[in-house]
CSV table of C-alpha atoms in Angstrom, one decimal:
chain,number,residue,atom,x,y,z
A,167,UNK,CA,-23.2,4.2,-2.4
A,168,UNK,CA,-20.0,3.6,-1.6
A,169,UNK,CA,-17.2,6.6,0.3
A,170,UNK,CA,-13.8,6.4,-0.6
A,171,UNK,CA,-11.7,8.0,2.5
A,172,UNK,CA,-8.5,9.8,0.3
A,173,UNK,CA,-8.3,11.6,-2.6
A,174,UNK,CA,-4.9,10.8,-3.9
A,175,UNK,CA,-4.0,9.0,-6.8
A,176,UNK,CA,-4.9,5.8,-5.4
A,177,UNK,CA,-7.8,6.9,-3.8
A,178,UNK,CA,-9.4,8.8,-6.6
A,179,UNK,CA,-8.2,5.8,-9.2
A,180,UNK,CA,-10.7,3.2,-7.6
A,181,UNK,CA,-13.4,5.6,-7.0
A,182,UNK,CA,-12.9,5.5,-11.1
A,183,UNK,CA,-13.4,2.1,-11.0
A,184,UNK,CA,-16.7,1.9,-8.5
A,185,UNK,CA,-18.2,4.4,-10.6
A,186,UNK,CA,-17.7,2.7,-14.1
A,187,UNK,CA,-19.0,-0.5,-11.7
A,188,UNK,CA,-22.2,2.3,-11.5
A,189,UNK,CA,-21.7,2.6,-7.9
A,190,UNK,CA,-22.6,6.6,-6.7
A,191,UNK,CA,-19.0,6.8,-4.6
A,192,UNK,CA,-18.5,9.7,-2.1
A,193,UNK,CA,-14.2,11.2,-2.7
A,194,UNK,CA,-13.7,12.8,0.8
A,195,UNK,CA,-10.7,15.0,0.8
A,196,UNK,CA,-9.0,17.4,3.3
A,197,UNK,CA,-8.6,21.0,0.9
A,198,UNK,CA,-11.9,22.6,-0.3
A,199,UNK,CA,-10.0,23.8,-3.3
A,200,UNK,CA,-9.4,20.0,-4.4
A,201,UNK,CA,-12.5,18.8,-4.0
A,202,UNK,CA,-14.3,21.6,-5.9
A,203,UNK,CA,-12.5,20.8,-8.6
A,204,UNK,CA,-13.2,17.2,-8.8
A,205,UNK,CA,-17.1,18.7,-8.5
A,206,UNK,CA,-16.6,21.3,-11.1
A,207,UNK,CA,-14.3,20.1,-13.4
A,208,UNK,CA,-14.1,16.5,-12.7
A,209,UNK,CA,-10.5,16.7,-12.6
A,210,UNK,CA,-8.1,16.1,-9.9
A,211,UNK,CA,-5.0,16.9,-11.6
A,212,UNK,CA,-2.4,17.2,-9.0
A,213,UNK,CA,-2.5,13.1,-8.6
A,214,UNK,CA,-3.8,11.6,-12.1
A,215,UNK,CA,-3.6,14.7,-14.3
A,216,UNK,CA,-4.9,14.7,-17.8
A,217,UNK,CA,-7.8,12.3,-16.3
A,218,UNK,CA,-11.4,13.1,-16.5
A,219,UNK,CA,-13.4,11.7,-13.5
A,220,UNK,CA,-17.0,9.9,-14.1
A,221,UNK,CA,-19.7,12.0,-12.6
A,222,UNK,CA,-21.1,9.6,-10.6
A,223,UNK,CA,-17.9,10.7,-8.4
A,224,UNK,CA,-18.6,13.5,-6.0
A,225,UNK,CA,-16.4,15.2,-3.8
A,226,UNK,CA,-16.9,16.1,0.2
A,227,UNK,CA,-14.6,18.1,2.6
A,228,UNK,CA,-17.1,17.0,5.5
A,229,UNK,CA,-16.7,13.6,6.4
A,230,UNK,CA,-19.8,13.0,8.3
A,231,UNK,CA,-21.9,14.0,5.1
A,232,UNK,CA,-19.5,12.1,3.0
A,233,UNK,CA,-20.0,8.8,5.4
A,234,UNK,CA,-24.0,9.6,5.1
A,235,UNK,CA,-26.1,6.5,4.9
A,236,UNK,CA,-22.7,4.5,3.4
A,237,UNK,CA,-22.1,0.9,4.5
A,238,UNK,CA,-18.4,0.6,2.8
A,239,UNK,CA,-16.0,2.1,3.4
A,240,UNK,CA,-12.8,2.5,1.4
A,241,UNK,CA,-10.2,3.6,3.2
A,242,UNK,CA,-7.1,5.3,1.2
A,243,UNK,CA,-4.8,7.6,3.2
A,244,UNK,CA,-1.8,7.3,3.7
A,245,UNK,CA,-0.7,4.8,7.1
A,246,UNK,CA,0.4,7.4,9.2
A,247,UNK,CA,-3.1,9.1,8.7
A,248,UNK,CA,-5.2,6.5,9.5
A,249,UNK,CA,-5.8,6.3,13.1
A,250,UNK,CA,-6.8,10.1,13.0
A,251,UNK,CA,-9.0,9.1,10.1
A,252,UNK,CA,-10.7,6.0,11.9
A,253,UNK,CA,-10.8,8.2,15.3
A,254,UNK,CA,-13.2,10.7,13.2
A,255,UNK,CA,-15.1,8.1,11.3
A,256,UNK,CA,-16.2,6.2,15.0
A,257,UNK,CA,-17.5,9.7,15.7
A,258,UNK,CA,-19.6,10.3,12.1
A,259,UNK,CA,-21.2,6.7,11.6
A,260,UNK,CA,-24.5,5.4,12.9
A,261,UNK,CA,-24.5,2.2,11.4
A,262,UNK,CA,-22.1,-0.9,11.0
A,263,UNK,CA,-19.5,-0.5,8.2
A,264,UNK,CA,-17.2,-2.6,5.9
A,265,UNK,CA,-14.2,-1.1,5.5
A,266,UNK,CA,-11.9,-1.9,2.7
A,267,UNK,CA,-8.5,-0.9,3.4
A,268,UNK,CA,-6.3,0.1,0.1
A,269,UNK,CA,-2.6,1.5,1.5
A,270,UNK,CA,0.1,-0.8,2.6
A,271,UNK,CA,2.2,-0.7,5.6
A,272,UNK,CA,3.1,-1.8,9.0
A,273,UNK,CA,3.0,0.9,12.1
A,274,UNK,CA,6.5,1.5,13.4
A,275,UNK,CA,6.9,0.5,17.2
A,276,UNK,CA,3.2,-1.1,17.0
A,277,UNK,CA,3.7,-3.6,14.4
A,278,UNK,CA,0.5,-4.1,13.8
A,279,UNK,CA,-0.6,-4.2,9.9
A,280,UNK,CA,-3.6,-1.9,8.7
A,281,UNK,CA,-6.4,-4.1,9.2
A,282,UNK,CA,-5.3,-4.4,13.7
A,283,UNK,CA,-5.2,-1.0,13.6
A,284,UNK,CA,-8.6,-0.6,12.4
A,285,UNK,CA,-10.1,-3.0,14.4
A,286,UNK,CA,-8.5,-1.0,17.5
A,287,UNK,CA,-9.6,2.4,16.3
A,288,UNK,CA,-13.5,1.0,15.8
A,289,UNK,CA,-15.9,0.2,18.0
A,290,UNK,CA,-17.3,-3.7,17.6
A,291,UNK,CA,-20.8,-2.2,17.0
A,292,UNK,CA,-19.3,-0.5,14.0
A,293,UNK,CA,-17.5,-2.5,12.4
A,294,UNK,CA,-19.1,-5.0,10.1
A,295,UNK,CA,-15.8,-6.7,8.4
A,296,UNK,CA,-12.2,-5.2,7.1
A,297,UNK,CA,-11.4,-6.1,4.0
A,298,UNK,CA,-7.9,-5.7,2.5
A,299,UNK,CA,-7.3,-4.5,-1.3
A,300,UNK,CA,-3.9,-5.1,-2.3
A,301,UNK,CA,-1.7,-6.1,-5.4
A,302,UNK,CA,0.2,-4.7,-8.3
A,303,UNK,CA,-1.8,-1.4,-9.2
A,304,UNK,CA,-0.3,1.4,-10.2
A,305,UNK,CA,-3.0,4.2,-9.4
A,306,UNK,CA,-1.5,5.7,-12.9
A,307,UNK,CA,-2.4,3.1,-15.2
A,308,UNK,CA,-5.9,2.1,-13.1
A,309,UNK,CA,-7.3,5.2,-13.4
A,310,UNK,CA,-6.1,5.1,-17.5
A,311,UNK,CA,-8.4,1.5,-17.6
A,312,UNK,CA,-5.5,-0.2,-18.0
A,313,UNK,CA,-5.4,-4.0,-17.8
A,314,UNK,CA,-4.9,-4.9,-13.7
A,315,UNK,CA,-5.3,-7.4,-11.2
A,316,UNK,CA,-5.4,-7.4,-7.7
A,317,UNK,CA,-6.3,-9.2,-4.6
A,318,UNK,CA,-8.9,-9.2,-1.4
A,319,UNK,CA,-8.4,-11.3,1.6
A,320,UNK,CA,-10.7,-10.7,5.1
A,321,UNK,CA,-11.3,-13.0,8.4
A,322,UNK,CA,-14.3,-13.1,7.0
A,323,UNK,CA,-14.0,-14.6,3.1
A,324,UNK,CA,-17.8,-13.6,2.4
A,325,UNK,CA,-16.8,-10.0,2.8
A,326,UNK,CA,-14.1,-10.5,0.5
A,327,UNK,CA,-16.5,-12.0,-2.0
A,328,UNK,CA,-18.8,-9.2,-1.7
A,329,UNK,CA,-15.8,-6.7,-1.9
A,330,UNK,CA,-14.5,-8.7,-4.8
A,331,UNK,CA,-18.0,-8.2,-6.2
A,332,UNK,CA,-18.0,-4.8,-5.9
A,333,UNK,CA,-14.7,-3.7,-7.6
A,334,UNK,CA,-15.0,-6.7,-10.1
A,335,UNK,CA,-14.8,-5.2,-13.6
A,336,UNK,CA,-14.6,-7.4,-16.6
A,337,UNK,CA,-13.0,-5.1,-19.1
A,338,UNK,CA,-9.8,-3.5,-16.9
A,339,UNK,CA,-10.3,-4.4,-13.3
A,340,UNK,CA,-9.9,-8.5,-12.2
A,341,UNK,CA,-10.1,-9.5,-8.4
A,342,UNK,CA,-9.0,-12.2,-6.9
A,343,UNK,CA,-9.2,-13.5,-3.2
A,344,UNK,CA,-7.5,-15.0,-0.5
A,345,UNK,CA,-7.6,-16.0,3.0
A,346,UNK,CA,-4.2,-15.1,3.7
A,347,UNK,CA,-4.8,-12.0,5.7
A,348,UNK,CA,-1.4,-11.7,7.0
A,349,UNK,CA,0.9,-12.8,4.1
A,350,UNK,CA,-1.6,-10.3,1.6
A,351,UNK,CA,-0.9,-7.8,4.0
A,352,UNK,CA,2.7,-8.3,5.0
A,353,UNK,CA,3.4,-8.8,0.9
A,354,UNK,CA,2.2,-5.5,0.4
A,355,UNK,CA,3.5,-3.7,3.2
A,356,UNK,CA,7.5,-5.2,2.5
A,357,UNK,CA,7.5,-4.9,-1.2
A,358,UNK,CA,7.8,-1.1,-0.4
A,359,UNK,CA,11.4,-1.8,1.2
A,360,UNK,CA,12.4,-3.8,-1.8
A,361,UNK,CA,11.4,-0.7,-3.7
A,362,UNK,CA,13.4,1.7,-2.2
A,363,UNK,CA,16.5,-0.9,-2.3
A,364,UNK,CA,15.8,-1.0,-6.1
A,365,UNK,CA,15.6,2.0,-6.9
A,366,UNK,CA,18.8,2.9,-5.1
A,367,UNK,CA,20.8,0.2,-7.2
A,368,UNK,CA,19.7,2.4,-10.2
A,369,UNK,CA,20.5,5.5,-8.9
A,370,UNK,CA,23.9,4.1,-8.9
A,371,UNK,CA,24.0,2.8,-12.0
A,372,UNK,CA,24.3,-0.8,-11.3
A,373,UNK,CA,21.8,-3.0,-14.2
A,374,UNK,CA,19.5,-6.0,-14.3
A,375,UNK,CA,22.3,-8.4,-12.5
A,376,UNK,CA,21.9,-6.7,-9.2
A,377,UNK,CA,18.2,-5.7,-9.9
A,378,UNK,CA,17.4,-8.6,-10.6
A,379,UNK,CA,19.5,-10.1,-7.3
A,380,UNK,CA,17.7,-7.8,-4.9
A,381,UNK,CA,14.1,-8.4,-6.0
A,382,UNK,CA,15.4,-12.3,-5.7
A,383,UNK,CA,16.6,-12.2,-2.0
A,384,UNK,CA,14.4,-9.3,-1.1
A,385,UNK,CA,10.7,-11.7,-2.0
A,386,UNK,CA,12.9,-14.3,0.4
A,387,UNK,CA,13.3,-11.7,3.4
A,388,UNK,CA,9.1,-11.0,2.4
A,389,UNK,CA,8.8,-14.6,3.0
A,390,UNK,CA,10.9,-15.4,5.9
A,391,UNK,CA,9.0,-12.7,8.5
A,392,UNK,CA,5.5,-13.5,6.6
A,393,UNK,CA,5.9,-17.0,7.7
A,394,UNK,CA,7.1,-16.3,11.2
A,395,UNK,CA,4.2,-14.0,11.6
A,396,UNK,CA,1.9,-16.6,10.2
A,397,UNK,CA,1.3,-15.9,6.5
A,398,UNK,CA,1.3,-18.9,4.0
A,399,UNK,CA,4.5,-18.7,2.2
A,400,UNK,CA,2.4,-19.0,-1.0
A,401,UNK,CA,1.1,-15.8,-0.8
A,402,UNK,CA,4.3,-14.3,-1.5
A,403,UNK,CA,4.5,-16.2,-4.8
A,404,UNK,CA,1.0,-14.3,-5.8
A,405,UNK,CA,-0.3,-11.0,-6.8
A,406,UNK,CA,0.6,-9.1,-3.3
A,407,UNK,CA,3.9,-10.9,-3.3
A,408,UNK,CA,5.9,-11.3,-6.3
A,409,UNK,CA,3.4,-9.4,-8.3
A,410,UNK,CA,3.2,-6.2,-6.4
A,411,UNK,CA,6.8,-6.5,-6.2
A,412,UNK,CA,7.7,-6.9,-10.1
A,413,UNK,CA,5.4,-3.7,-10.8
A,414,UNK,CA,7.0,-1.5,-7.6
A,415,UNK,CA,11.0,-2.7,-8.3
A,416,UNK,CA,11.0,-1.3,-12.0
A,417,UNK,CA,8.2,1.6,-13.3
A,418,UNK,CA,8.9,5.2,-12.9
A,419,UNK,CA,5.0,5.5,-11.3
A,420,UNK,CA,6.7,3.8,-8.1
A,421,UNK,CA,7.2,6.7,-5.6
A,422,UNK,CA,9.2,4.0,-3.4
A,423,UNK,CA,11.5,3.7,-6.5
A,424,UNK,CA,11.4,6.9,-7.0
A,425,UNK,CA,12.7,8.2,-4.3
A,426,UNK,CA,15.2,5.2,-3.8
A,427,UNK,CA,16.8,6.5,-7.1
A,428,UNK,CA,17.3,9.9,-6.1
A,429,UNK,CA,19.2,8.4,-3.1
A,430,UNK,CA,21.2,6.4,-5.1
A,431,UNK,CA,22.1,9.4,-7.2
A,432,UNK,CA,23.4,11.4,-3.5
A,433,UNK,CA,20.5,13.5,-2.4
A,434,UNK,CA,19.4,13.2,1.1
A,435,UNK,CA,16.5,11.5,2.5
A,436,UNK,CA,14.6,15.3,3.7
A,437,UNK,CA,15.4,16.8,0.6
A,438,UNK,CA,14.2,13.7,-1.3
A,439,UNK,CA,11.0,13.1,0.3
A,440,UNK,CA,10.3,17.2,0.1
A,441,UNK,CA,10.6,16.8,-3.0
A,442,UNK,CA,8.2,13.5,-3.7
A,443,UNK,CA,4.7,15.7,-3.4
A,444,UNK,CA,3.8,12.0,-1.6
A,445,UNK,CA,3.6,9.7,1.0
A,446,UNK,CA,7.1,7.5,0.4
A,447,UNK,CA,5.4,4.5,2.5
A,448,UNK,CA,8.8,2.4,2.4
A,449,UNK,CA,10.6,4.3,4.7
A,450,UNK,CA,8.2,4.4,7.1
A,451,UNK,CA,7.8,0.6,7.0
A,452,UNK,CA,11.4,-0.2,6.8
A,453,UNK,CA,11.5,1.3,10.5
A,454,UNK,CA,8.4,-1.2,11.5
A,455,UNK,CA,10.3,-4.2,9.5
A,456,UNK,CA,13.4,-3.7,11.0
A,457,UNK,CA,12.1,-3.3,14.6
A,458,UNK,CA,9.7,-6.5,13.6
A,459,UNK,CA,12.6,-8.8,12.6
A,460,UNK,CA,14.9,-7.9,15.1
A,461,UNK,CA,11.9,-8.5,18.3
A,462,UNK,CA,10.9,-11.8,15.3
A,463,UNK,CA,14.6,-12.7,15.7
A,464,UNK,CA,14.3,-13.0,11.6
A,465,UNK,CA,17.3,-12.3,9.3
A,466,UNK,CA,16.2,-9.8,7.2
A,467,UNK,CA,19.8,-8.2,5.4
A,468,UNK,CA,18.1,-6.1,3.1
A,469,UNK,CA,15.9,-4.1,5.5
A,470,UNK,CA,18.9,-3.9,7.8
A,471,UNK,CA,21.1,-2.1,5.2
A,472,UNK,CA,18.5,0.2,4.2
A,473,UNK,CA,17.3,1.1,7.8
A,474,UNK,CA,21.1,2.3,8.1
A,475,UNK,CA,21.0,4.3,4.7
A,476,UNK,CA,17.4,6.4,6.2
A,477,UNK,CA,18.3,6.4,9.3
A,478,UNK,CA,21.7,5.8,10.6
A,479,UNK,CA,23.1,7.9,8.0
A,480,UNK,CA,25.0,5.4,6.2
A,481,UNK,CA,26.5,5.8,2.5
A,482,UNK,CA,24.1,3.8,0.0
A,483,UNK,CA,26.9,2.7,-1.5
A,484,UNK,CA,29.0,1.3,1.5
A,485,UNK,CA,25.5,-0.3,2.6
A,486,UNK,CA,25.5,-2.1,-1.5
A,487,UNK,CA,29.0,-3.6,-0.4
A,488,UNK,CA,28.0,-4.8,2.8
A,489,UNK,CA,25.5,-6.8,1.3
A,490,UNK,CA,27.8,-8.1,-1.1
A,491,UNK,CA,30.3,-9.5,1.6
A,492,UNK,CA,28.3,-11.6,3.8
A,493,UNK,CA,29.4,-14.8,4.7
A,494,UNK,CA,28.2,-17.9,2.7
A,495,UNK,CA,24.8,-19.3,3.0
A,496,UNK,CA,22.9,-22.2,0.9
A,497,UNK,CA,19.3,-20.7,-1.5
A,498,UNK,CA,18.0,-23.9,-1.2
A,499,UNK,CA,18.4,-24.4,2.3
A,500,UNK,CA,17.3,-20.5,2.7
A,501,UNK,CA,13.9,-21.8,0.4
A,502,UNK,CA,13.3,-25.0,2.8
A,503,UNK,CA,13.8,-22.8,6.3
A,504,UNK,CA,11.1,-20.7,4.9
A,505,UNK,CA,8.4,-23.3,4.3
A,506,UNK,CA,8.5,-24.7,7.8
């Protein structure tokens, strides 16, 4: 019995998966009308529409019920949500729990990544292990059993095994591990930023030569702060890295792209992420990067620019030429200063 805490796209995508493992999985979700349709219809079309859900998937509005008995835990809302979530979960559970953590992002004015977070919120008696979940996975395609690979990393690389166990499945689903908590989270968390930046080339028009560019330098500014923060610059070569990065920088299922495009095309950030019907994670992360690298002392240009597009009100394309006009600098020695 496994719960899964979220029932967005994400969320509802690997309950697909645990229940095609034949795991009985618990969907907790906020609105009554949501979840009685995933228990009547097996549906949840407002996230993965068109897709019918296995049986074996239940839906709960009551979190206590839904955390019943259940020793993992996924946890899939979005980052802003998740110390209210945690706060309720420390209240419901009797027993120590795993909990696998499946969003990406990094707390503004905290700076702590996902997995600190939780192991502030919960009590040391209740917490078994946190696991992290992360890679290139659109919940889109997942949920569609669509070839995909991702990644788990813990403190504790047992848990990751038994996590990687547990989602392991041979015909659509492949899991890898790693130890690299921090760079697995970090690559995660920053590929969001990149995202964002990508999509606003697009939305003005510019083609694969500046794409191209910014996914280029922005995997370096990934890099630069993992290291400093004590990730294994490896990591960012890998599936969280330049994998998650590939997948978020150029497919319409990216909500970070998404809404990065519409900036580039002159809408403005409220209207745009009115609009989304989702959690735009990037923006919220670019505010924890850019506080991060400036306290880090980290040259991060990319981040910088697009923290003054969301928030300083700066024109996207005016922030494009800044970019364009720095000073000199050598990509080899860049490379070298990031592997020290």
């Amino acid at each position: 019995m496994v719960a899964v805490l979220g029932a967005g796209s994400w969320g509802t995508a690997l309950a697909i998966v645990l229940a095609d493992n034949g795991h009985d999985v618990r969907l907790w979700g906020q609105r009554q009308e949501q979840i009685d349709e995933i228990n009547e219809k097996h549906m949840n079309e407002k996230y993965l529409p068109n897709i019918h859900l296995p049986e074996a998937i239940v839906g709960y509005v009551d979190l206590a019920k839904a955390l019943e008995g259940v020793e993992t835990v996924v946890l899939a809302v979005p980052t802003k949500a998740i110390r209210d979530v945690l706060q309720r979960v420390r209240t419901c559970v009797k027993q120590p729990i795993t909990i696998v953590s499946v969003s990406k992002g990094i707390e503004p004015d905290t700076h702590k990544r996902i997995s600190e977070i939780i192991e502030e919120e919960m009590p040391a008696h209740l917490l078994q292990d946190v696991v992290v979940l992360s890679g290139p996975s659109h919940a889109e395609e997942v949920s569609l059993r669509h070839p995909t690979t991702v990644t788990v990393s813990s403190k504790n690389m047992e848990a990751a095994e038994c996590i990687q166990d547990l989602f392991m499945n041979h015909q659509y689903f492949r899991v890898y591990t790693n130890p690299d908590l921090i760079g697995v989270e970090i690559g995660g968390a920053l590929k969001n930023i990149i995202a964002l930046a990508a999509g606003i080339t697009d939305g003005l028009g510019y083609g694969d030569n500046a794409k191209a560019a910014l996914m280029t330098r922005g995997l370096a500014e990934m890099a630069r702060l993992g290291s400093r923060l004590g990730a294994n610059p490896l990591t960012f070569a890998g599936l969280t890295g330049i994998g998650d990065l590939i997948v978020t920088c150029t497919s319409v299922h990216s909500r970070n792209w998404r809404a990065g495009n519409l900036l580039g095309k002159g809408y403005a950030l409220d209207d745009v992420l009115a609009n989304m019907g989702m959690v735009v994670e990037g923006v919220r992360t670019t505010k924890a990067a850019y506080q991060l690298a400036k306290k880090m002392n980290v040259d991060m240009p990319i981040t910088n620019a697009l923290y003054d597009v969301l928030f300083n009100g700066k024109d996207v394309k005016s922030a494009v030429d800044s970019l364009m006009a720095r000073g000199k600098t050598s990509e080899l020695e860049d490379l070298a200063n990031i592997s020290l």
